[in-house]
Tab-separated table of N, CA and C in Angstrom:
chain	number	residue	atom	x	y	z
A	1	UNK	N	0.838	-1.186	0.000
A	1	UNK	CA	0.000	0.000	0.000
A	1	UNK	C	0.878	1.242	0.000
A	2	UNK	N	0.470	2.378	-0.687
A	2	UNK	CA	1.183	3.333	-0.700
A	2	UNK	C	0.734	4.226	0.273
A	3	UNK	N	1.418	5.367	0.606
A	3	UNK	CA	1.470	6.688	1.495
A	3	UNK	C	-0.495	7.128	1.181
A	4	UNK	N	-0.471	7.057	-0.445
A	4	UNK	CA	-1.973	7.707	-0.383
A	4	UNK	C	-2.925	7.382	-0.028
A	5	UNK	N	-2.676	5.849	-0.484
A	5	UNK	CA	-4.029	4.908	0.193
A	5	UNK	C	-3.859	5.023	1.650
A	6	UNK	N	-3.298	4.444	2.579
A	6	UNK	CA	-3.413	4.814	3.847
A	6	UNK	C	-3.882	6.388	4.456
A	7	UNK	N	-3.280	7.433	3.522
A	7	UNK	CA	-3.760	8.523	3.666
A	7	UNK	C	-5.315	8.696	3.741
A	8	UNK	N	-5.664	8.367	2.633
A	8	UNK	CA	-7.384	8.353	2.435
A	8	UNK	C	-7.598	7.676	3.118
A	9	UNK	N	-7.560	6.242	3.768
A	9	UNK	CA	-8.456	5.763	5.152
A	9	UNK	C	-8.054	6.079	5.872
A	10	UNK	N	-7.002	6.934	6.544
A	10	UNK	CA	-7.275	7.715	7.822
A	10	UNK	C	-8.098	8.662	7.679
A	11	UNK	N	-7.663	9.621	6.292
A	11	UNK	CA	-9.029	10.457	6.279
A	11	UNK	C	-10.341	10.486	6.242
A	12	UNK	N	-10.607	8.954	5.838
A	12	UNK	CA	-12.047	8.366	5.729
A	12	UNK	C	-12.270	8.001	7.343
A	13	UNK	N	-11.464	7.560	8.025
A	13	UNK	CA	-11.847	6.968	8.995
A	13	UNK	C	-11.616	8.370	10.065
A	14	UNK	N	-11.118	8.988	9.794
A	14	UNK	CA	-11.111	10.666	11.153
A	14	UNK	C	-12.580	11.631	10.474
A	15	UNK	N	-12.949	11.600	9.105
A	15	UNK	CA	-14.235	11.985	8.957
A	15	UNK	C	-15.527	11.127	9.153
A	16	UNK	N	-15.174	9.975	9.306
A	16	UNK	CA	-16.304	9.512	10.342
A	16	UNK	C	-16.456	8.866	11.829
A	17	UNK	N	-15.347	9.639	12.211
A	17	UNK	CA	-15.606	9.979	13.935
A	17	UNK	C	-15.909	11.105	14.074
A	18	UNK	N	-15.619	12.110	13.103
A	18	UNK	CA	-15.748	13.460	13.302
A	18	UNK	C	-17.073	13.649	13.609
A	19	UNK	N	-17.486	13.044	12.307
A	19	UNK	CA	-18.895	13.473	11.911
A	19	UNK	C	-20.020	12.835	13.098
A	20	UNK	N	-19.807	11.351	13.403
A	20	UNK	CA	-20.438	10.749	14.668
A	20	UNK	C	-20.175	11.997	15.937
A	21	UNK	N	-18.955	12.199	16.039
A	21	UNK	CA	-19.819	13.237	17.238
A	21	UNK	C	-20.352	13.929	17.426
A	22	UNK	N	-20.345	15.242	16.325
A	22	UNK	CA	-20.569	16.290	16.073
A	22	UNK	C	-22.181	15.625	15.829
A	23	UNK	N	-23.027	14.513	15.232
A	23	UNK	CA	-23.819	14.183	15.591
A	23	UNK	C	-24.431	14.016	16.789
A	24	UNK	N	-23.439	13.034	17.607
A	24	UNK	CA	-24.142	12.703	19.050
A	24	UNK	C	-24.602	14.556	19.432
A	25	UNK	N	-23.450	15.393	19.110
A	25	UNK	CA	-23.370	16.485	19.823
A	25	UNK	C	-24.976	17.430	19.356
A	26	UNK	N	-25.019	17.301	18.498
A	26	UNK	CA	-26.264	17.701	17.758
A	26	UNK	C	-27.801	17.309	18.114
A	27	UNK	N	-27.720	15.816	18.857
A	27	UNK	CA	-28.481	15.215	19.065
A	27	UNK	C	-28.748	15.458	20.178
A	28	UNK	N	-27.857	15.821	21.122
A	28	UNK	CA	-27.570	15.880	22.570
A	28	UNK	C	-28.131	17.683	22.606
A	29	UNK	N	-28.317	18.380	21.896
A	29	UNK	CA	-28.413	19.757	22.150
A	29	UNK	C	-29.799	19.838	21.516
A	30	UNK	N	-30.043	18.943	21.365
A	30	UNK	CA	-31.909	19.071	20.730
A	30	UNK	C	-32.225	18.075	21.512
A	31	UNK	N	-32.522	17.118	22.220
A	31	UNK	CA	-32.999	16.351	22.952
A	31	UNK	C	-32.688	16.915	24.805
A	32	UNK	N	-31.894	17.397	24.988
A	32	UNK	CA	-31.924	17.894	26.456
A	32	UNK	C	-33.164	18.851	26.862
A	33	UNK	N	-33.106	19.099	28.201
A	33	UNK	CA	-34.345	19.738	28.667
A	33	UNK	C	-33.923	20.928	28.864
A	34	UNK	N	-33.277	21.174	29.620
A	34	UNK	CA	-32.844	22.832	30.123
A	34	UNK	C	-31.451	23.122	29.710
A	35	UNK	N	-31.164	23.867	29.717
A	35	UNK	CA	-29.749	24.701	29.081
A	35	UNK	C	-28.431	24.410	29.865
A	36	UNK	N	-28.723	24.068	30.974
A	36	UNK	CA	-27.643	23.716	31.581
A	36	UNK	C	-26.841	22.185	31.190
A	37	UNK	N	-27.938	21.662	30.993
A	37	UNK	CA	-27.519	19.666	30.421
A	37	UNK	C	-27.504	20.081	29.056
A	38	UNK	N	-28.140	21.042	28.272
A	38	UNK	CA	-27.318	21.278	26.925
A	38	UNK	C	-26.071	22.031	26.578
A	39	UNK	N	-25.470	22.895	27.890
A	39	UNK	CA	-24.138	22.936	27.337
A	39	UNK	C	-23.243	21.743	26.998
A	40	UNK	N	-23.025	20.350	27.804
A	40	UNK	CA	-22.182	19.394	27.567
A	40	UNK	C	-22.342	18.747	26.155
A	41	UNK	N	-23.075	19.011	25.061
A	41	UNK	CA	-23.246	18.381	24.372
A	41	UNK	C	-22.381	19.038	23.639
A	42	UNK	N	-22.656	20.428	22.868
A	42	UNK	CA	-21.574	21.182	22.146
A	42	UNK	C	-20.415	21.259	22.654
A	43	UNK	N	-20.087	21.866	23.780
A	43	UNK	CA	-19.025	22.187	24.331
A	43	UNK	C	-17.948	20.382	24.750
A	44	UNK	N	-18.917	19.959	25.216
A	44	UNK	CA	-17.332	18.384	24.725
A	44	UNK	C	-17.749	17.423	24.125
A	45	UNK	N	-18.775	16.951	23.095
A	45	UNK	CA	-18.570	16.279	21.874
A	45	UNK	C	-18.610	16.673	20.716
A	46	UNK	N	-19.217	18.094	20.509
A	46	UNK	CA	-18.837	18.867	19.508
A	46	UNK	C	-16.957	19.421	18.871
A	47	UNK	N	-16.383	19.571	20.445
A	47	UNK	CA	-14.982	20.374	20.861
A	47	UNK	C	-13.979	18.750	19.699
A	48	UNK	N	-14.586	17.421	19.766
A	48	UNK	CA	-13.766	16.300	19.424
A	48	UNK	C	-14.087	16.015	17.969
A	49	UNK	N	-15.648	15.808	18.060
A	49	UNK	CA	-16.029	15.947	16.889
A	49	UNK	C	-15.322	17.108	15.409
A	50	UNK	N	-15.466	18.451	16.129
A	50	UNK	CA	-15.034	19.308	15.238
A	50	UNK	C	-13.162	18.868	15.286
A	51	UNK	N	-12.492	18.996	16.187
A	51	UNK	CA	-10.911	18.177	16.111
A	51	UNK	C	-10.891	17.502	15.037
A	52	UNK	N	-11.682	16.082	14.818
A	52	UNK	CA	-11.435	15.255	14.339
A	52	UNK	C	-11.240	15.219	12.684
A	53	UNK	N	-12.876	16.292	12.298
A	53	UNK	CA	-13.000	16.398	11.216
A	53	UNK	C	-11.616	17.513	10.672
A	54	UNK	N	-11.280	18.462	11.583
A	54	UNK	CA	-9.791	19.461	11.417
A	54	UNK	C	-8.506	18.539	11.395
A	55	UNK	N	-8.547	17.572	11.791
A	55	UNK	CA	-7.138	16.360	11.712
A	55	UNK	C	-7.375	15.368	10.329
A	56	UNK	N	-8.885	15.280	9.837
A	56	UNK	CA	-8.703	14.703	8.586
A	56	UNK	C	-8.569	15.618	7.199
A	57	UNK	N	-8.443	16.854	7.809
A	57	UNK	CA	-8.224	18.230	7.174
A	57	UNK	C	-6.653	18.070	6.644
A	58	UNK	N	-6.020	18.287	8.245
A	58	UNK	CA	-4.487	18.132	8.188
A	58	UNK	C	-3.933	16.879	7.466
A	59	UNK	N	-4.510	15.583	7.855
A	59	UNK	CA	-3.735	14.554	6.793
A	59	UNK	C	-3.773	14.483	5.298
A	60	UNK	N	-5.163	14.885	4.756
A	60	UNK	CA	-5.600	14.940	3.606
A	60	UNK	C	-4.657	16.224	3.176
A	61	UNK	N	-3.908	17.191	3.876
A	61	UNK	CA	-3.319	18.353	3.080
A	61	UNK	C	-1.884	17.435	2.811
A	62	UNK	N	-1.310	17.098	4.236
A	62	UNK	CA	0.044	16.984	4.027
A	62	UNK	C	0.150	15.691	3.085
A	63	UNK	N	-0.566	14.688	3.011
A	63	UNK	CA	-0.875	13.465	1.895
A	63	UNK	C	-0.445	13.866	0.675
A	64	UNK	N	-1.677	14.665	0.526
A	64	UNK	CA	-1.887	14.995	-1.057
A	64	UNK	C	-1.598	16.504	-1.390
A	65	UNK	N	-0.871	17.363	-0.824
A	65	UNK	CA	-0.855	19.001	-0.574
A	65	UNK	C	0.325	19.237	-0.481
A	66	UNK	N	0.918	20.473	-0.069
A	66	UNK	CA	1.853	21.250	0.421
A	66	UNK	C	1.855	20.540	1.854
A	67	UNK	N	0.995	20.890	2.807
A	67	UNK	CA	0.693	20.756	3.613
A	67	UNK	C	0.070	21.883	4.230
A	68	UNK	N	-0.754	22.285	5.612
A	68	UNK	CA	-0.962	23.218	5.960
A	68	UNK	C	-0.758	23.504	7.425
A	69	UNK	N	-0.686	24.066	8.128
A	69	UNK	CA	-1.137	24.501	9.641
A	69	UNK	C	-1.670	25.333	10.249
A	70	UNK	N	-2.845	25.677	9.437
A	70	UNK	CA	-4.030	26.300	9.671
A	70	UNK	C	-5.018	25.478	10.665
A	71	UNK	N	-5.324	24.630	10.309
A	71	UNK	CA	-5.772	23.634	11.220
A	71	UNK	C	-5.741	23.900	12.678
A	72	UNK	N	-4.332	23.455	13.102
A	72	UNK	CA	-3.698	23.442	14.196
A	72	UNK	C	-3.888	24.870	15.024
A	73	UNK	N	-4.052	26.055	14.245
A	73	UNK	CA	-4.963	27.208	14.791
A	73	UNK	C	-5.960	26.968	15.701
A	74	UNK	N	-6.776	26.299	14.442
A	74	UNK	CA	-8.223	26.700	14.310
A	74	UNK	C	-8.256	25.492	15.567
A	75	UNK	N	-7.911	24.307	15.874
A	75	UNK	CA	-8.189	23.894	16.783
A	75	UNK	C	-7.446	23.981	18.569
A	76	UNK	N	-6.464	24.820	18.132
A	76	UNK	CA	-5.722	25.554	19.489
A	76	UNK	C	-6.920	26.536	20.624
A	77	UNK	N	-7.459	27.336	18.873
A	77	UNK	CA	-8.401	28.351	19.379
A	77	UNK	C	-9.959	27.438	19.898
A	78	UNK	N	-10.302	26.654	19.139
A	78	UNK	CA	-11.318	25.613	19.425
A	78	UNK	C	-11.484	24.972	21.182
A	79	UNK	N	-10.449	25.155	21.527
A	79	UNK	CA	-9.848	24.040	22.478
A	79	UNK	C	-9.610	24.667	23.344
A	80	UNK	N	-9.270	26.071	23.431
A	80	UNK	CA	-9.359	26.957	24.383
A	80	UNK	C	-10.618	28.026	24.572
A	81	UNK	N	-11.101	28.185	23.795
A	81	UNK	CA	-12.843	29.063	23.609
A	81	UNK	C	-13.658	28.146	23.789
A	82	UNK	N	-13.566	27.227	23.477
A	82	UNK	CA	-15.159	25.871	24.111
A	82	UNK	C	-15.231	25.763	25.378
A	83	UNK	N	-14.380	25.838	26.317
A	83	UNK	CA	-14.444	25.902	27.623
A	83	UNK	C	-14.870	27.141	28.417
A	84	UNK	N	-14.286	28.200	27.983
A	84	UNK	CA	-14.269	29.524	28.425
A	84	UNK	C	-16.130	29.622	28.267
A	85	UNK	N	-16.214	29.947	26.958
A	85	UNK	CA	-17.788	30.305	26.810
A	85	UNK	C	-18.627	29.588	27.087
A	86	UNK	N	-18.472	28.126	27.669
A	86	UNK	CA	-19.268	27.260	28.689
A	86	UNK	C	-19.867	27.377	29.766
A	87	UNK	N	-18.256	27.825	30.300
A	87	UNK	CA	-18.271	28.550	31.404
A	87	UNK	C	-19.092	29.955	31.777
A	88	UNK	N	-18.713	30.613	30.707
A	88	UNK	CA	-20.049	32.191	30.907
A	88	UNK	C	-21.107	31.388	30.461
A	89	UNK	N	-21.430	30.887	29.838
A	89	UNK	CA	-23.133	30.305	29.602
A	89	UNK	C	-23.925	29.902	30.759
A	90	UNK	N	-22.501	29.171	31.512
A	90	UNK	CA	-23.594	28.507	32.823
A	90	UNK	C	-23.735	29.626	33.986
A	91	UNK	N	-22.408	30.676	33.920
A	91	UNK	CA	-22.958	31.824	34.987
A	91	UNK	C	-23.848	32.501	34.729
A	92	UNK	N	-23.943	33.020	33.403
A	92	UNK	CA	-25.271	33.616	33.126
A	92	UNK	C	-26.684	33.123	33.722
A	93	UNK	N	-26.749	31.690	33.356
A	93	UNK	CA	-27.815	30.453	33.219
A	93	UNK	C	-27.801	30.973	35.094
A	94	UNK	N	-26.812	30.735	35.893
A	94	UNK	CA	-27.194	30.656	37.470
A	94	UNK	C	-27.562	31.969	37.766
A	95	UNK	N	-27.205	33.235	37.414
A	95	UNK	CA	-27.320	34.339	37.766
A	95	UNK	C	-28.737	34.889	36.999
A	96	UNK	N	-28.897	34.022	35.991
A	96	UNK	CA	-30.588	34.363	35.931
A	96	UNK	C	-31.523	33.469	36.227
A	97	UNK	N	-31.282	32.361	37.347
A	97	UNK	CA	-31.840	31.486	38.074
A	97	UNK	C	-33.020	30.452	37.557
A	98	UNK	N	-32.183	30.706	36.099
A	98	UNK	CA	-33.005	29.264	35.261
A	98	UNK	C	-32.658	28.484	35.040
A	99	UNK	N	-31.726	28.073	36.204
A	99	UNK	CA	-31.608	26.239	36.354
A	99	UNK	C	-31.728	26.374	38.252
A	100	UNK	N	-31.619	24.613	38.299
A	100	UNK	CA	-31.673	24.966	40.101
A	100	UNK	C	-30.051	24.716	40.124
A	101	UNK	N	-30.008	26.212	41.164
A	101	UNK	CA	-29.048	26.289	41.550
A	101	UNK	C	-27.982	25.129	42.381
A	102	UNK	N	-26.783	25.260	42.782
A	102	UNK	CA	-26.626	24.629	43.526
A	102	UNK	C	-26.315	25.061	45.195
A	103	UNK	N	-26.655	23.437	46.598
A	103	UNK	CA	-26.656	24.029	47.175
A	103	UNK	C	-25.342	25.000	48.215
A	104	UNK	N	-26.055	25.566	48.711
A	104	UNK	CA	-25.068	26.544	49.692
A	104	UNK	C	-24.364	25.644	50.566
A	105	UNK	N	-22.950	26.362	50.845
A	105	UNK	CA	-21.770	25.065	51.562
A	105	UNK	C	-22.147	25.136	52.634
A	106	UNK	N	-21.569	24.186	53.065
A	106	UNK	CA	-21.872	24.253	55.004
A	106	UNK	C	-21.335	25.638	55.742
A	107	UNK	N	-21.707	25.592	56.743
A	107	UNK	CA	-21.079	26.923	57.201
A	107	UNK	C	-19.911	26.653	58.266
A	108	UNK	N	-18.588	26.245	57.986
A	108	UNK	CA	-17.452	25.405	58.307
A	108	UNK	C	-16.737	26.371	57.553
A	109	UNK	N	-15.477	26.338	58.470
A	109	UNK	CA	-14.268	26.304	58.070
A	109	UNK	C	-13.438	25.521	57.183
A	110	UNK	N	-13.887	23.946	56.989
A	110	UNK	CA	-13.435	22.849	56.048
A	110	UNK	C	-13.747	22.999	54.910
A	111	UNK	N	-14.750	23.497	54.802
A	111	UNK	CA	-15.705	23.551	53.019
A	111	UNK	C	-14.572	23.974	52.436
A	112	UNK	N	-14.100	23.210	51.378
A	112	UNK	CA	-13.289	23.262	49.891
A	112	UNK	C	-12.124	23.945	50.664
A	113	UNK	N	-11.218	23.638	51.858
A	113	UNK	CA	-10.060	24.169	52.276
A	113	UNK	C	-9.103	22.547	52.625
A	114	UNK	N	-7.877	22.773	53.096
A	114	UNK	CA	-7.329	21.538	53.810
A	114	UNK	C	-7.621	21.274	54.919
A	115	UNK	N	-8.456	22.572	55.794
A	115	UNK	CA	-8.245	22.314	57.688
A	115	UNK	C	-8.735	21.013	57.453
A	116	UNK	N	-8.847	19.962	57.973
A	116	UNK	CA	-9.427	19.003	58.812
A	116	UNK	C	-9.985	18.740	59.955
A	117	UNK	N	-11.558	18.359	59.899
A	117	UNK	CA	-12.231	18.600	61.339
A	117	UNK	C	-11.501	17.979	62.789
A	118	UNK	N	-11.499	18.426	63.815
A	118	UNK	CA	-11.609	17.954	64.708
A	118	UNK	C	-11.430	16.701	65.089
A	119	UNK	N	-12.464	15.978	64.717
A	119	UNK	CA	-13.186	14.693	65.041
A	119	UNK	C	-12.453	13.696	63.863
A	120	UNK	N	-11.934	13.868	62.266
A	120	UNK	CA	-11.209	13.569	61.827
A	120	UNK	C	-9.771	13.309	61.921
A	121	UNK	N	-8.876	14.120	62.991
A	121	UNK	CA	-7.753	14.346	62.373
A	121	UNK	C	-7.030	12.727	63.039
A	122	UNK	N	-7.620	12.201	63.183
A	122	UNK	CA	-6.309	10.302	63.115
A	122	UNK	C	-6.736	10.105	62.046
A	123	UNK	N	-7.969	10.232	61.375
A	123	UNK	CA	-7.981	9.685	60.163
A	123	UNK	C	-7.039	10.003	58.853
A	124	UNK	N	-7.046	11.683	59.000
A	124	UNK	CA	-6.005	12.048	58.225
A	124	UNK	C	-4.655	12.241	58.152
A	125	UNK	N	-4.108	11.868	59.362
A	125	UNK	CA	-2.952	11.467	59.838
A	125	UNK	C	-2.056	10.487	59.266
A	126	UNK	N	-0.979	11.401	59.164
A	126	UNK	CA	-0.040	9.969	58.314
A	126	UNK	C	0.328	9.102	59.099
A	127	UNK	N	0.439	7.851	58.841
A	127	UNK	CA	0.828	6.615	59.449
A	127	UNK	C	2.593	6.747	59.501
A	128	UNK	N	2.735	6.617	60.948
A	128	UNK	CA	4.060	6.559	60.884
A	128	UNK	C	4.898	4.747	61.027
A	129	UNK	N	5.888	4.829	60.229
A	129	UNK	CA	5.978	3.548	60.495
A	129	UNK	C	7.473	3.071	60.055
């Protein structure tokens, strides 16, 4: 087999993973209920989906092309903006209180810190030995 043929079934085979997710992802953003369970659909099977179909971009150039690295942009920027604007979607979404929120922490000193309670600390204690 030569360089091209293998070329074309990777590219055949990275445009149809691409395309399967970017489906699931599609599917997943029309079938959810509220906005909050539809960010995960775009934002991380869309984020692989779209990769995938941009990597059968890149093989199909350097195969049969010059080559390019445009790509490698477009999915740098992909890969760092899918998260970010997720992220403002869902503060928005909580700060206009159309999802249920989540609840309020305990009112402790431990909540999301290292102290360790009281009543814990042999447990968290290193074993000396």
């Amino acid at each position: 087999m030569s360089l091209e043929v293998i070329g074309t079934y990777a590219v055949g085979i990275s445009l149809l993973i691409g395309a399967g997710f970017a489906l699931v992802g599609t599917i997943g953003l029309l079938k959810f209920n509220d906005s909050m369970t539809r960010l995960h659909a775009p934002t991380k099977v869309g984020t692989i989906g779209i990769g995938m179909l941009l990597l059968a971009s890149m093989i199909h150039a350097f195969v049969f092309g010059d080559g390019s690295f445009h790509e490698v942009l477009i999915m740098a920027f992909l890969f760092v903006t899918a998260p970010i604007s997720a992220n403002f979607i869902a503060k928005v979404n909580i700060h206009r209180r159309s999802c249920e929120t989540p609840p309020p922490p305990p009112q402790d000193d431990t909540w999301s810190t290292l102290n360790v309670p009281e009543a814990d600390r042999e447990l968290a204690a290193p074993e000396k030995g």
